[in-house]
């Protein structure tokens, strides 16, 4: 299902409340949808919007459907008196005619020793505003010739096309090639003759906590807004109402309208796709906790969309929990017969401490990483068995 929300437009929809146990005991699976919460909060325009009634709550920032993080070892935390809330957020679509002549502004001389100014100059022309009539708007970035990367929730209210507003003020028509609600990625085609430069792309594997992170997008319809901060954490598990994903956490200011826009490093390379913010339950804008889809994940999905390939999530086939002695990692409590985990030789009581060389600290972190892979992908599991560390190769299956 697709969930579209527009706090500052005329339509507002929220996804269903994830019930306890929404992440079921076998990685790669998400439980059935549950009822809508009856809780409500006020949006900036004074309209009431639903909340999910559990903590912590996340706002998918623009046009947006919402998600929440904060899972228990094998189920979502469920708090009858939440202190945070999910807020849908969307900037209104411009009402002026799209036929207005473009305004061309020459960029000033930039001191390349100032990273934010440098990134604004070299990446800004590749960032666009994505407008869905009568729904809202978000952001996007040109990642290949004639192709725009954005969020699924930005275009979820559209039919087959959207309006794309370029950095120099032109408005062109974009065709939606496809989208994936599970990872919240979408691809828009504008053709090879758009004149919009392709952004330089980085790698999620090279990211470090504490490094500079710069966002460009259209918060509150303020096109080409540049904000900066740092990467606060990596592989944060985030449930978006459909799937569980491993995200970049950042304190870079992102707000309604930034969704789908790029998060970049100090060299102007795109390292993530801004997607969600966490709120305090009072306001619905930035409080310093935002989330971006790692660029490697976004590109993997985008290339499959462009090629018309299937988007089924990979499946490992284990259930687990924190080790009884408090050790880090995930202690395996159940293995699905015939699954990737079984074929790899994983055993009950094994403790998974790493995936592809990166640390695993919780079940939800492992699930988020697995679900961004595809059937047939190989993953390396670092496992502790009887005090000995082993490396096992698993070829992910399909649930």
CSV table of C-alpha atoms in Angstrom, one decimal:
chain,number,residue,atom,x,y,z
A,1,UNK,CA,0.0,0.0,0.0
A,2,UNK,CA,1.1,3.6,-0.5
A,3,UNK,CA,0.6,6.3,2.1
A,4,UNK,CA,0.6,9.9,1.1
A,5,UNK,CA,0.4,12.8,3.5
A,6,UNK,CA,0.2,16.5,3.0
A,7,UNK,CA,0.1,18.6,6.1
A,8,UNK,CA,0.1,22.0,4.4
A,9,UNK,CA,-2.0,21.0,1.5
A,10,UNK,CA,-5.7,19.9,1.3
A,11,UNK,CA,-5.0,16.2,1.8
A,12,UNK,CA,-3.6,14.4,4.8
A,13,UNK,CA,-3.2,10.6,5.2
A,14,UNK,CA,-1.2,8.6,7.7
A,15,UNK,CA,-0.1,5.0,7.6
A,16,UNK,CA,-1.5,2.4,10.0
A,17,UNK,CA,-0.2,1.9,13.5
A,18,UNK,CA,2.4,-0.9,13.6
A,19,UNK,CA,1.3,-3.4,16.2
A,20,UNK,CA,3.5,-5.1,18.7
A,21,UNK,CA,5.4,-7.7,16.8
A,22,UNK,CA,5.1,-5.9,13.5
A,23,UNK,CA,8.7,-7.0,12.7
A,24,UNK,CA,8.1,-10.7,12.9
A,25,UNK,CA,10.6,-13.2,14.2
A,26,UNK,CA,12.1,-14.0,10.8
A,27,UNK,CA,14.2,-11.3,9.3
A,28,UNK,CA,13.0,-9.9,6.1
A,29,UNK,CA,9.3,-10.0,7.1
A,30,UNK,CA,7.1,-7.3,8.3
A,31,UNK,CA,3.9,-8.1,10.1
A,32,UNK,CA,0.4,-7.3,8.9
A,33,UNK,CA,-1.1,-3.8,8.9
A,34,UNK,CA,-2.9,-2.7,12.0
A,35,UNK,CA,-5.6,-0.2,12.9
A,36,UNK,CA,-5.2,3.6,12.7
A,37,UNK,CA,-4.4,5.3,15.9
A,38,UNK,CA,-7.0,7.7,17.2
A,39,UNK,CA,-4.5,10.1,18.6
A,40,UNK,CA,-4.2,13.5,16.9
A,41,UNK,CA,-1.8,16.5,16.7
A,42,UNK,CA,-2.0,19.9,15.0
A,43,UNK,CA,-0.1,20.6,11.8
A,44,UNK,CA,1.4,24.1,11.0
A,45,UNK,CA,-1.8,25.1,9.3
A,46,UNK,CA,-4.0,24.2,12.2
A,47,UNK,CA,-5.4,21.0,10.8
A,48,UNK,CA,-5.5,17.9,12.9
A,49,UNK,CA,-3.4,14.9,11.8
A,50,UNK,CA,-3.2,11.4,13.3
A,51,UNK,CA,-0.4,10.1,15.4
A,52,UNK,CA,0.7,6.5,15.9
A,53,UNK,CA,0.7,6.4,19.7
A,54,UNK,CA,4.2,5.0,20.2
A,55,UNK,CA,7.8,6.2,20.8
A,56,UNK,CA,10.0,7.4,19.1
A,57,UNK,CA,8.0,8.7,16.2
A,58,UNK,CA,9.3,9.8,12.9
A,59,UNK,CA,8.1,12.2,10.2
A,60,UNK,CA,8.6,11.5,6.6
A,61,UNK,CA,9.4,15.0,5.4
A,62,UNK,CA,7.5,16.1,2.5
A,63,UNK,CA,4.7,15.0,0.7
A,64,UNK,CA,5.1,12.4,3.1
A,65,UNK,CA,4.1,9.2,4.6
A,66,UNK,CA,5.5,8.5,8.0
A,67,UNK,CA,7.6,6.1,9.8
A,68,UNK,CA,8.9,5.2,13.2
A,69,UNK,CA,12.1,3.8,14.7
A,70,UNK,CA,12.6,2.4,18.1
A,71,UNK,CA,12.0,-1.4,17.8
A,72,UNK,CA,12.5,-3.9,20.6
A,73,UNK,CA,14.6,-7.0,20.0
A,74,UNK,CA,11.8,-8.7,18.1
A,75,UNK,CA,8.9,-6.2,18.2
A,76,UNK,CA,8.0,-2.5,18.0
A,77,UNK,CA,8.0,-0.6,21.3
A,78,UNK,CA,4.4,0.2,22.1
A,79,UNK,CA,3.8,3.1,24.5
A,80,UNK,CA,0.2,4.2,25.4
A,81,UNK,CA,1.5,7.7,26.4
A,82,UNK,CA,4.0,8.7,23.8
A,83,UNK,CA,6.2,11.8,24.2
A,84,UNK,CA,6.9,12.0,20.4
A,85,UNK,CA,4.7,11.8,17.5
A,86,UNK,CA,4.7,11.1,13.8
A,87,UNK,CA,3.9,14.2,11.8
A,88,UNK,CA,3.2,14.2,8.1
A,89,UNK,CA,4.7,17.1,6.3
A,90,UNK,CA,4.4,18.6,2.9
A,91,UNK,CA,5.0,21.9,1.3
A,92,UNK,CA,2.3,23.4,-0.9
A,93,UNK,CA,2.6,23.5,-4.7
A,94,UNK,CA,3.3,26.8,-6.3
A,95,UNK,CA,0.2,28.4,-7.8
A,96,UNK,CA,1.8,30.5,-10.4
A,97,UNK,CA,2.0,29.5,-14.0
A,98,UNK,CA,4.7,27.1,-15.0
A,99,UNK,CA,5.2,29.1,-18.2
A,100,UNK,CA,7.1,31.9,-16.5
A,101,UNK,CA,10.4,32.6,-18.1
A,102,UNK,CA,13.4,31.2,-16.3
A,103,UNK,CA,15.5,33.4,-14.0
A,104,UNK,CA,19.2,32.8,-14.6
A,105,UNK,CA,21.3,33.8,-11.6
A,106,UNK,CA,25.1,33.7,-12.0
A,107,UNK,CA,26.7,32.1,-9.0
A,108,UNK,CA,29.2,34.4,-7.1
A,109,UNK,CA,32.8,33.5,-6.8
A,110,UNK,CA,33.1,30.9,-4.1
A,111,UNK,CA,36.0,30.2,-1.7
A,112,UNK,CA,36.6,26.5,-2.2
A,113,UNK,CA,38.0,26.3,1.3
A,114,UNK,CA,34.4,26.8,2.6
A,115,UNK,CA,32.9,23.3,2.2
A,116,UNK,CA,29.2,24.4,2.4
A,117,UNK,CA,29.7,27.2,-0.2
A,118,UNK,CA,31.6,24.8,-2.5
A,119,UNK,CA,29.0,22.1,-2.3
A,120,UNK,CA,26.2,24.6,-2.9
A,121,UNK,CA,27.9,25.8,-6.1
A,122,UNK,CA,28.8,22.4,-7.6
A,123,UNK,CA,25.8,20.3,-6.5
A,124,UNK,CA,23.0,22.9,-6.5
A,125,UNK,CA,22.4,22.9,-10.3
A,126,UNK,CA,21.7,19.1,-10.0
A,127,UNK,CA,19.0,19.5,-7.4
A,128,UNK,CA,15.4,20.0,-8.5
A,129,UNK,CA,12.0,20.6,-6.9
A,130,UNK,CA,9.4,17.9,-7.5
A,131,UNK,CA,5.8,19.1,-7.6
A,132,UNK,CA,2.7,17.0,-7.4
A,133,UNK,CA,-0.4,19.0,-8.3
A,134,UNK,CA,-2.9,19.3,-5.4
A,135,UNK,CA,-0.7,17.2,-3.1
A,136,UNK,CA,2.6,18.9,-2.3
A,137,UNK,CA,6.2,19.1,-3.3
A,138,UNK,CA,9.6,17.6,-2.5
A,139,UNK,CA,13.1,17.6,-3.8
A,140,UNK,CA,15.2,15.4,-6.1
A,141,UNK,CA,18.6,15.0,-7.5
A,142,UNK,CA,19.8,14.1,-11.1
A,143,UNK,CA,21.8,10.9,-10.6
A,144,UNK,CA,22.1,9.8,-14.3
A,145,UNK,CA,21.5,11.5,-17.6
A,146,UNK,CA,17.8,12.5,-17.6
A,147,UNK,CA,17.0,10.5,-14.4
A,148,UNK,CA,16.0,12.0,-11.1
A,149,UNK,CA,16.3,10.2,-7.7
A,150,UNK,CA,13.6,11.1,-5.1
A,151,UNK,CA,11.4,9.5,-2.4
A,152,UNK,CA,8.5,7.2,-3.1
A,153,UNK,CA,6.4,9.3,-0.7
A,154,UNK,CA,7.1,12.5,-2.7
A,155,UNK,CA,5.4,11.1,-5.8
A,156,UNK,CA,3.0,8.7,-4.2
A,157,UNK,CA,0.0,11.1,-4.9
A,158,UNK,CA,0.8,11.5,-8.5
A,159,UNK,CA,-0.5,9.5,-11.5
A,160,UNK,CA,2.1,9.2,-14.2
A,161,UNK,CA,3.9,12.5,-14.2
A,162,UNK,CA,5.1,15.4,-12.0
A,163,UNK,CA,6.3,18.9,-12.6
A,164,UNK,CA,10.1,19.3,-12.1
A,165,UNK,CA,11.4,22.8,-11.3
A,166,UNK,CA,15.0,23.3,-12.0
A,167,UNK,CA,17.6,25.4,-10.2
A,168,UNK,CA,17.4,28.0,-12.9
A,169,UNK,CA,13.7,28.4,-12.7
A,170,UNK,CA,12.5,26.3,-15.6
A,171,UNK,CA,9.5,23.9,-15.1
A,172,UNK,CA,9.6,20.7,-17.1
A,173,UNK,CA,7.5,17.5,-17.2
A,174,UNK,CA,8.8,14.4,-15.5
A,175,UNK,CA,7.6,10.9,-16.1
A,176,UNK,CA,7.5,8.5,-13.1
A,177,UNK,CA,9.4,5.4,-14.1
A,178,UNK,CA,8.6,3.6,-10.9
A,179,UNK,CA,9.0,3.5,-7.1
A,180,UNK,CA,9.5,1.3,-4.1
A,181,UNK,CA,7.5,1.9,-1.0
A,182,UNK,CA,9.6,-0.5,1.1
A,183,UNK,CA,12.8,1.5,0.7
A,184,UNK,CA,11.0,4.8,-0.2
A,185,UNK,CA,12.9,5.3,-3.4
A,186,UNK,CA,11.5,6.6,-6.7
A,187,UNK,CA,12.9,7.5,-10.2
A,188,UNK,CA,11.6,10.2,-12.5
A,189,UNK,CA,12.6,10.6,-16.1
A,190,UNK,CA,13.0,14.0,-17.7
A,191,UNK,CA,14.8,12.9,-20.9
A,192,UNK,CA,18.4,13.3,-22.0
A,193,UNK,CA,18.1,16.9,-23.2
A,194,UNK,CA,17.1,18.6,-19.9
A,195,UNK,CA,20.3,20.5,-19.6
A,196,UNK,CA,20.5,19.6,-15.8
A,197,UNK,CA,24.0,18.3,-14.8
A,198,UNK,CA,24.4,14.9,-13.3
A,199,UNK,CA,25.4,15.0,-9.6
A,200,UNK,CA,28.6,13.4,-8.4
A,201,UNK,CA,27.9,10.3,-6.3
A,202,UNK,CA,29.7,9.1,-3.3
A,203,UNK,CA,29.7,5.7,-1.5
A,204,UNK,CA,27.9,4.8,1.7
A,205,UNK,CA,30.7,2.4,2.6
A,206,UNK,CA,33.1,5.4,3.2
A,207,UNK,CA,30.9,7.3,5.6
A,208,UNK,CA,32.1,8.1,9.2
A,209,UNK,CA,30.2,9.4,12.2
A,210,UNK,CA,31.0,13.0,12.8
A,211,UNK,CA,31.9,13.9,9.2
A,212,UNK,CA,30.4,17.0,7.6
A,213,UNK,CA,27.0,16.5,5.9
A,214,UNK,CA,25.3,19.2,3.7
A,215,UNK,CA,21.7,19.1,2.4
A,216,UNK,CA,20.2,20.9,-0.5
A,217,UNK,CA,16.4,21.0,-1.2
A,218,UNK,CA,13.1,22.9,-0.9
A,219,UNK,CA,12.1,23.1,2.7
A,220,UNK,CA,8.8,24.9,3.0
A,221,UNK,CA,9.0,25.6,-0.8
A,222,UNK,CA,12.3,27.5,-0.3
A,223,UNK,CA,14.0,26.1,-3.3
A,224,UNK,CA,17.8,25.7,-3.3
A,225,UNK,CA,18.1,25.9,0.5
A,226,UNK,CA,21.5,24.8,1.8
A,227,UNK,CA,22.0,23.5,5.4
A,228,UNK,CA,24.9,21.8,7.0
A,229,UNK,CA,25.6,19.5,10.0
A,230,UNK,CA,27.3,16.2,10.6
A,231,UNK,CA,26.5,12.5,10.3
A,232,UNK,CA,25.2,11.6,13.8
A,233,UNK,CA,25.0,7.8,13.4
A,234,UNK,CA,25.0,5.1,10.7
A,235,UNK,CA,22.7,2.1,10.1
A,236,UNK,CA,19.9,3.5,12.2
A,237,UNK,CA,16.9,1.1,11.8
A,238,UNK,CA,13.8,3.0,10.6
A,239,UNK,CA,10.4,1.4,9.9
A,240,UNK,CA,8.5,3.4,7.3
A,241,UNK,CA,5.1,1.6,7.6
A,242,UNK,CA,6.2,-0.9,4.9
A,243,UNK,CA,9.8,-1.9,5.4
A,244,UNK,CA,12.6,-1.7,7.8
A,245,UNK,CA,15.7,0.1,6.5
A,246,UNK,CA,19.2,1.0,7.7
A,247,UNK,CA,19.5,4.8,7.6
A,248,UNK,CA,22.0,7.6,8.0
A,249,UNK,CA,21.1,9.8,11.0
A,250,UNK,CA,22.1,13.5,10.7
A,251,UNK,CA,21.7,16.8,12.5
A,252,UNK,CA,21.7,18.7,9.2
A,253,UNK,CA,18.5,20.7,9.2
A,254,UNK,CA,15.9,19.0,6.9
A,255,UNK,CA,12.3,20.0,7.0
A,256,UNK,CA,9.0,19.5,5.0
A,257,UNK,CA,10.0,19.8,1.3
A,258,UNK,CA,13.5,18.4,1.7
A,259,UNK,CA,12.4,14.9,1.1
A,260,UNK,CA,14.1,13.3,-1.9
A,261,UNK,CA,16.9,15.9,-1.9
A,262,UNK,CA,20.6,15.0,-1.5
A,263,UNK,CA,22.7,14.8,1.5
A,264,UNK,CA,26.3,15.4,0.4
A,265,UNK,CA,29.8,15.2,1.8
A,266,UNK,CA,32.3,18.1,1.8
A,267,UNK,CA,33.4,17.3,-1.7
A,268,UNK,CA,29.8,17.7,-3.1
A,269,UNK,CA,29.3,13.9,-3.6
A,270,UNK,CA,25.8,12.7,-2.8
A,271,UNK,CA,26.0,10.3,0.1
A,272,UNK,CA,22.3,10.0,1.0
A,273,UNK,CA,18.7,10.8,0.1
A,274,UNK,CA,17.0,13.0,2.8
A,275,UNK,CA,13.8,11.2,3.8
A,276,UNK,CA,12.6,11.6,7.4
A,277,UNK,CA,12.8,13.7,10.6
A,278,UNK,CA,12.1,12.8,14.2
A,279,UNK,CA,9.8,15.2,16.0
A,280,UNK,CA,9.1,16.0,19.7
A,281,UNK,CA,5.3,15.7,19.4
A,282,UNK,CA,4.8,19.4,19.5
A,283,UNK,CA,6.2,20.8,16.2
A,284,UNK,CA,6.6,19.1,12.9
A,285,UNK,CA,10.0,20.5,11.8
A,286,UNK,CA,13.7,19.9,12.4
A,287,UNK,CA,14.9,19.3,15.9
A,288,UNK,CA,18.3,17.9,14.9
A,289,UNK,CA,17.4,14.3,14.2
A,290,UNK,CA,17.0,13.5,10.6
A,291,UNK,CA,17.3,10.4,8.4
A,292,UNK,CA,18.7,9.8,4.9
A,293,UNK,CA,18.7,6.7,2.8
A,294,UNK,CA,22.3,5.7,2.1
A,295,UNK,CA,23.2,6.4,-1.5
A,296,UNK,CA,24.4,2.8,-2.2
A,297,UNK,CA,20.9,1.6,-1.1
A,298,UNK,CA,19.1,4.3,-3.1
A,299,UNK,CA,21.1,3.6,-6.3
A,300,UNK,CA,20.7,-0.1,-6.0
A,301,UNK,CA,16.9,0.4,-6.0
A,302,UNK,CA,17.0,3.2,-8.6
A,303,UNK,CA,18.9,1.1,-11.1
A,304,UNK,CA,16.5,-1.8,-10.7
A,305,UNK,CA,13.5,0.5,-11.2
A,306,UNK,CA,15.1,2.0,-14.3
A,307,UNK,CA,15.8,-1.5,-15.7
A,308,UNK,CA,12.3,-2.8,-14.8
A,309,UNK,CA,13.8,-5.4,-12.5
A,310,UNK,CA,11.9,-6.9,-9.4
A,311,UNK,CA,12.3,-5.2,-6.0
A,312,UNK,CA,11.7,-8.1,-3.6
A,313,UNK,CA,13.7,-7.8,-0.4
A,314,UNK,CA,16.3,-10.4,0.6
A,315,UNK,CA,15.5,-12.9,3.3
A,316,UNK,CA,17.9,-14.4,5.8
A,317,UNK,CA,15.6,-16.6,7.8
A,318,UNK,CA,16.6,-16.2,11.5
A,319,UNK,CA,15.0,-15.1,14.7
A,320,UNK,CA,17.1,-13.7,17.5
A,321,UNK,CA,17.5,-11.6,20.6
A,322,UNK,CA,20.1,-10.1,22.9
A,323,UNK,CA,22.4,-12.7,24.3
A,324,UNK,CA,21.4,-13.8,27.8
A,325,UNK,CA,24.8,-12.7,29.2
A,326,UNK,CA,24.5,-9.2,27.7
A,327,UNK,CA,27.1,-9.7,25.0
A,328,UNK,CA,26.8,-7.6,21.9
A,329,UNK,CA,25.2,-8.8,18.7
A,330,UNK,CA,22.2,-11.0,18.0
A,331,UNK,CA,21.9,-14.5,19.5
A,332,UNK,CA,20.1,-16.8,17.1
A,333,UNK,CA,17.0,-18.5,18.6
A,334,UNK,CA,15.4,-19.9,15.5
A,335,UNK,CA,16.4,-20.7,11.9
A,336,UNK,CA,13.9,-21.2,9.0
A,337,UNK,CA,14.5,-24.6,7.4
A,338,UNK,CA,15.9,-24.2,3.8
A,339,UNK,CA,16.6,-20.5,4.3
A,340,UNK,CA,19.8,-18.7,3.5
A,341,UNK,CA,20.8,-18.9,7.2
A,342,UNK,CA,20.4,-22.7,7.2
A,343,UNK,CA,22.3,-23.1,4.0
A,344,UNK,CA,25.1,-20.9,5.4
A,345,UNK,CA,25.5,-23.2,8.3
A,346,UNK,CA,24.2,-20.9,11.0
A,347,UNK,CA,23.3,-22.6,14.2
A,348,UNK,CA,21.0,-22.0,17.2
A,349,UNK,CA,22.9,-20.0,19.9
A,350,UNK,CA,25.3,-18.6,17.4
A,351,UNK,CA,25.8,-14.9,18.0
A,352,UNK,CA,25.8,-12.7,14.9
A,353,UNK,CA,28.2,-9.7,15.6
A,354,UNK,CA,28.8,-8.4,12.1
A,355,UNK,CA,27.4,-8.2,8.5
A,356,UNK,CA,29.8,-7.6,5.6
A,357,UNK,CA,32.5,-6.4,8.0
A,358,UNK,CA,30.2,-3.9,9.8
A,359,UNK,CA,29.1,-4.3,13.5
A,360,UNK,CA,25.7,-5.7,14.3
A,361,UNK,CA,24.3,-4.5,17.7
A,362,UNK,CA,20.7,-5.4,17.5
A,363,UNK,CA,18.1,-7.5,15.7
A,364,UNK,CA,16.5,-4.5,14.1
A,365,UNK,CA,19.8,-3.3,12.8
A,366,UNK,CA,20.5,-6.7,11.2
A,367,UNK,CA,16.9,-6.7,9.7
A,368,UNK,CA,17.4,-3.2,8.3
A,369,UNK,CA,20.6,-4.2,6.6
A,370,UNK,CA,19.2,-7.5,5.2
A,371,UNK,CA,16.1,-5.9,3.8
A,372,UNK,CA,18.1,-3.5,1.7
A,373,UNK,CA,19.6,-6.5,-0.1
A,374,UNK,CA,18.0,-8.7,-2.8
A,375,UNK,CA,17.5,-12.4,-3.3
A,376,UNK,CA,20.7,-13.9,-4.7
A,377,UNK,CA,22.9,-11.3,-3.0
A,378,UNK,CA,25.8,-12.7,-0.9
A,379,UNK,CA,26.4,-11.4,2.6
A,380,UNK,CA,29.2,-12.3,5.0
A,381,UNK,CA,28.1,-13.0,8.5
A,382,UNK,CA,30.6,-12.6,11.4
A,383,UNK,CA,29.5,-15.1,14.0
A,384,UNK,CA,30.7,-16.1,17.5
A,385,UNK,CA,30.2,-19.9,18.2
A,386,UNK,CA,31.6,-21.4,21.4
A,387,UNK,CA,33.9,-18.5,21.9
A,388,UNK,CA,35.4,-18.7,18.4
A,389,UNK,CA,34.7,-16.1,15.7
A,390,UNK,CA,33.6,-17.5,12.3
A,391,UNK,CA,32.8,-16.0,8.9
A,392,UNK,CA,29.8,-17.5,7.1
A,393,UNK,CA,28.6,-16.7,3.6
A,394,UNK,CA,24.9,-16.6,3.1
A,395,UNK,CA,23.1,-16.2,-0.3
A,396,UNK,CA,19.9,-14.4,0.5
A,397,UNK,CA,16.6,-15.9,-0.5
A,398,UNK,CA,13.1,-14.6,-1.0
A,399,UNK,CA,10.4,-14.9,1.7
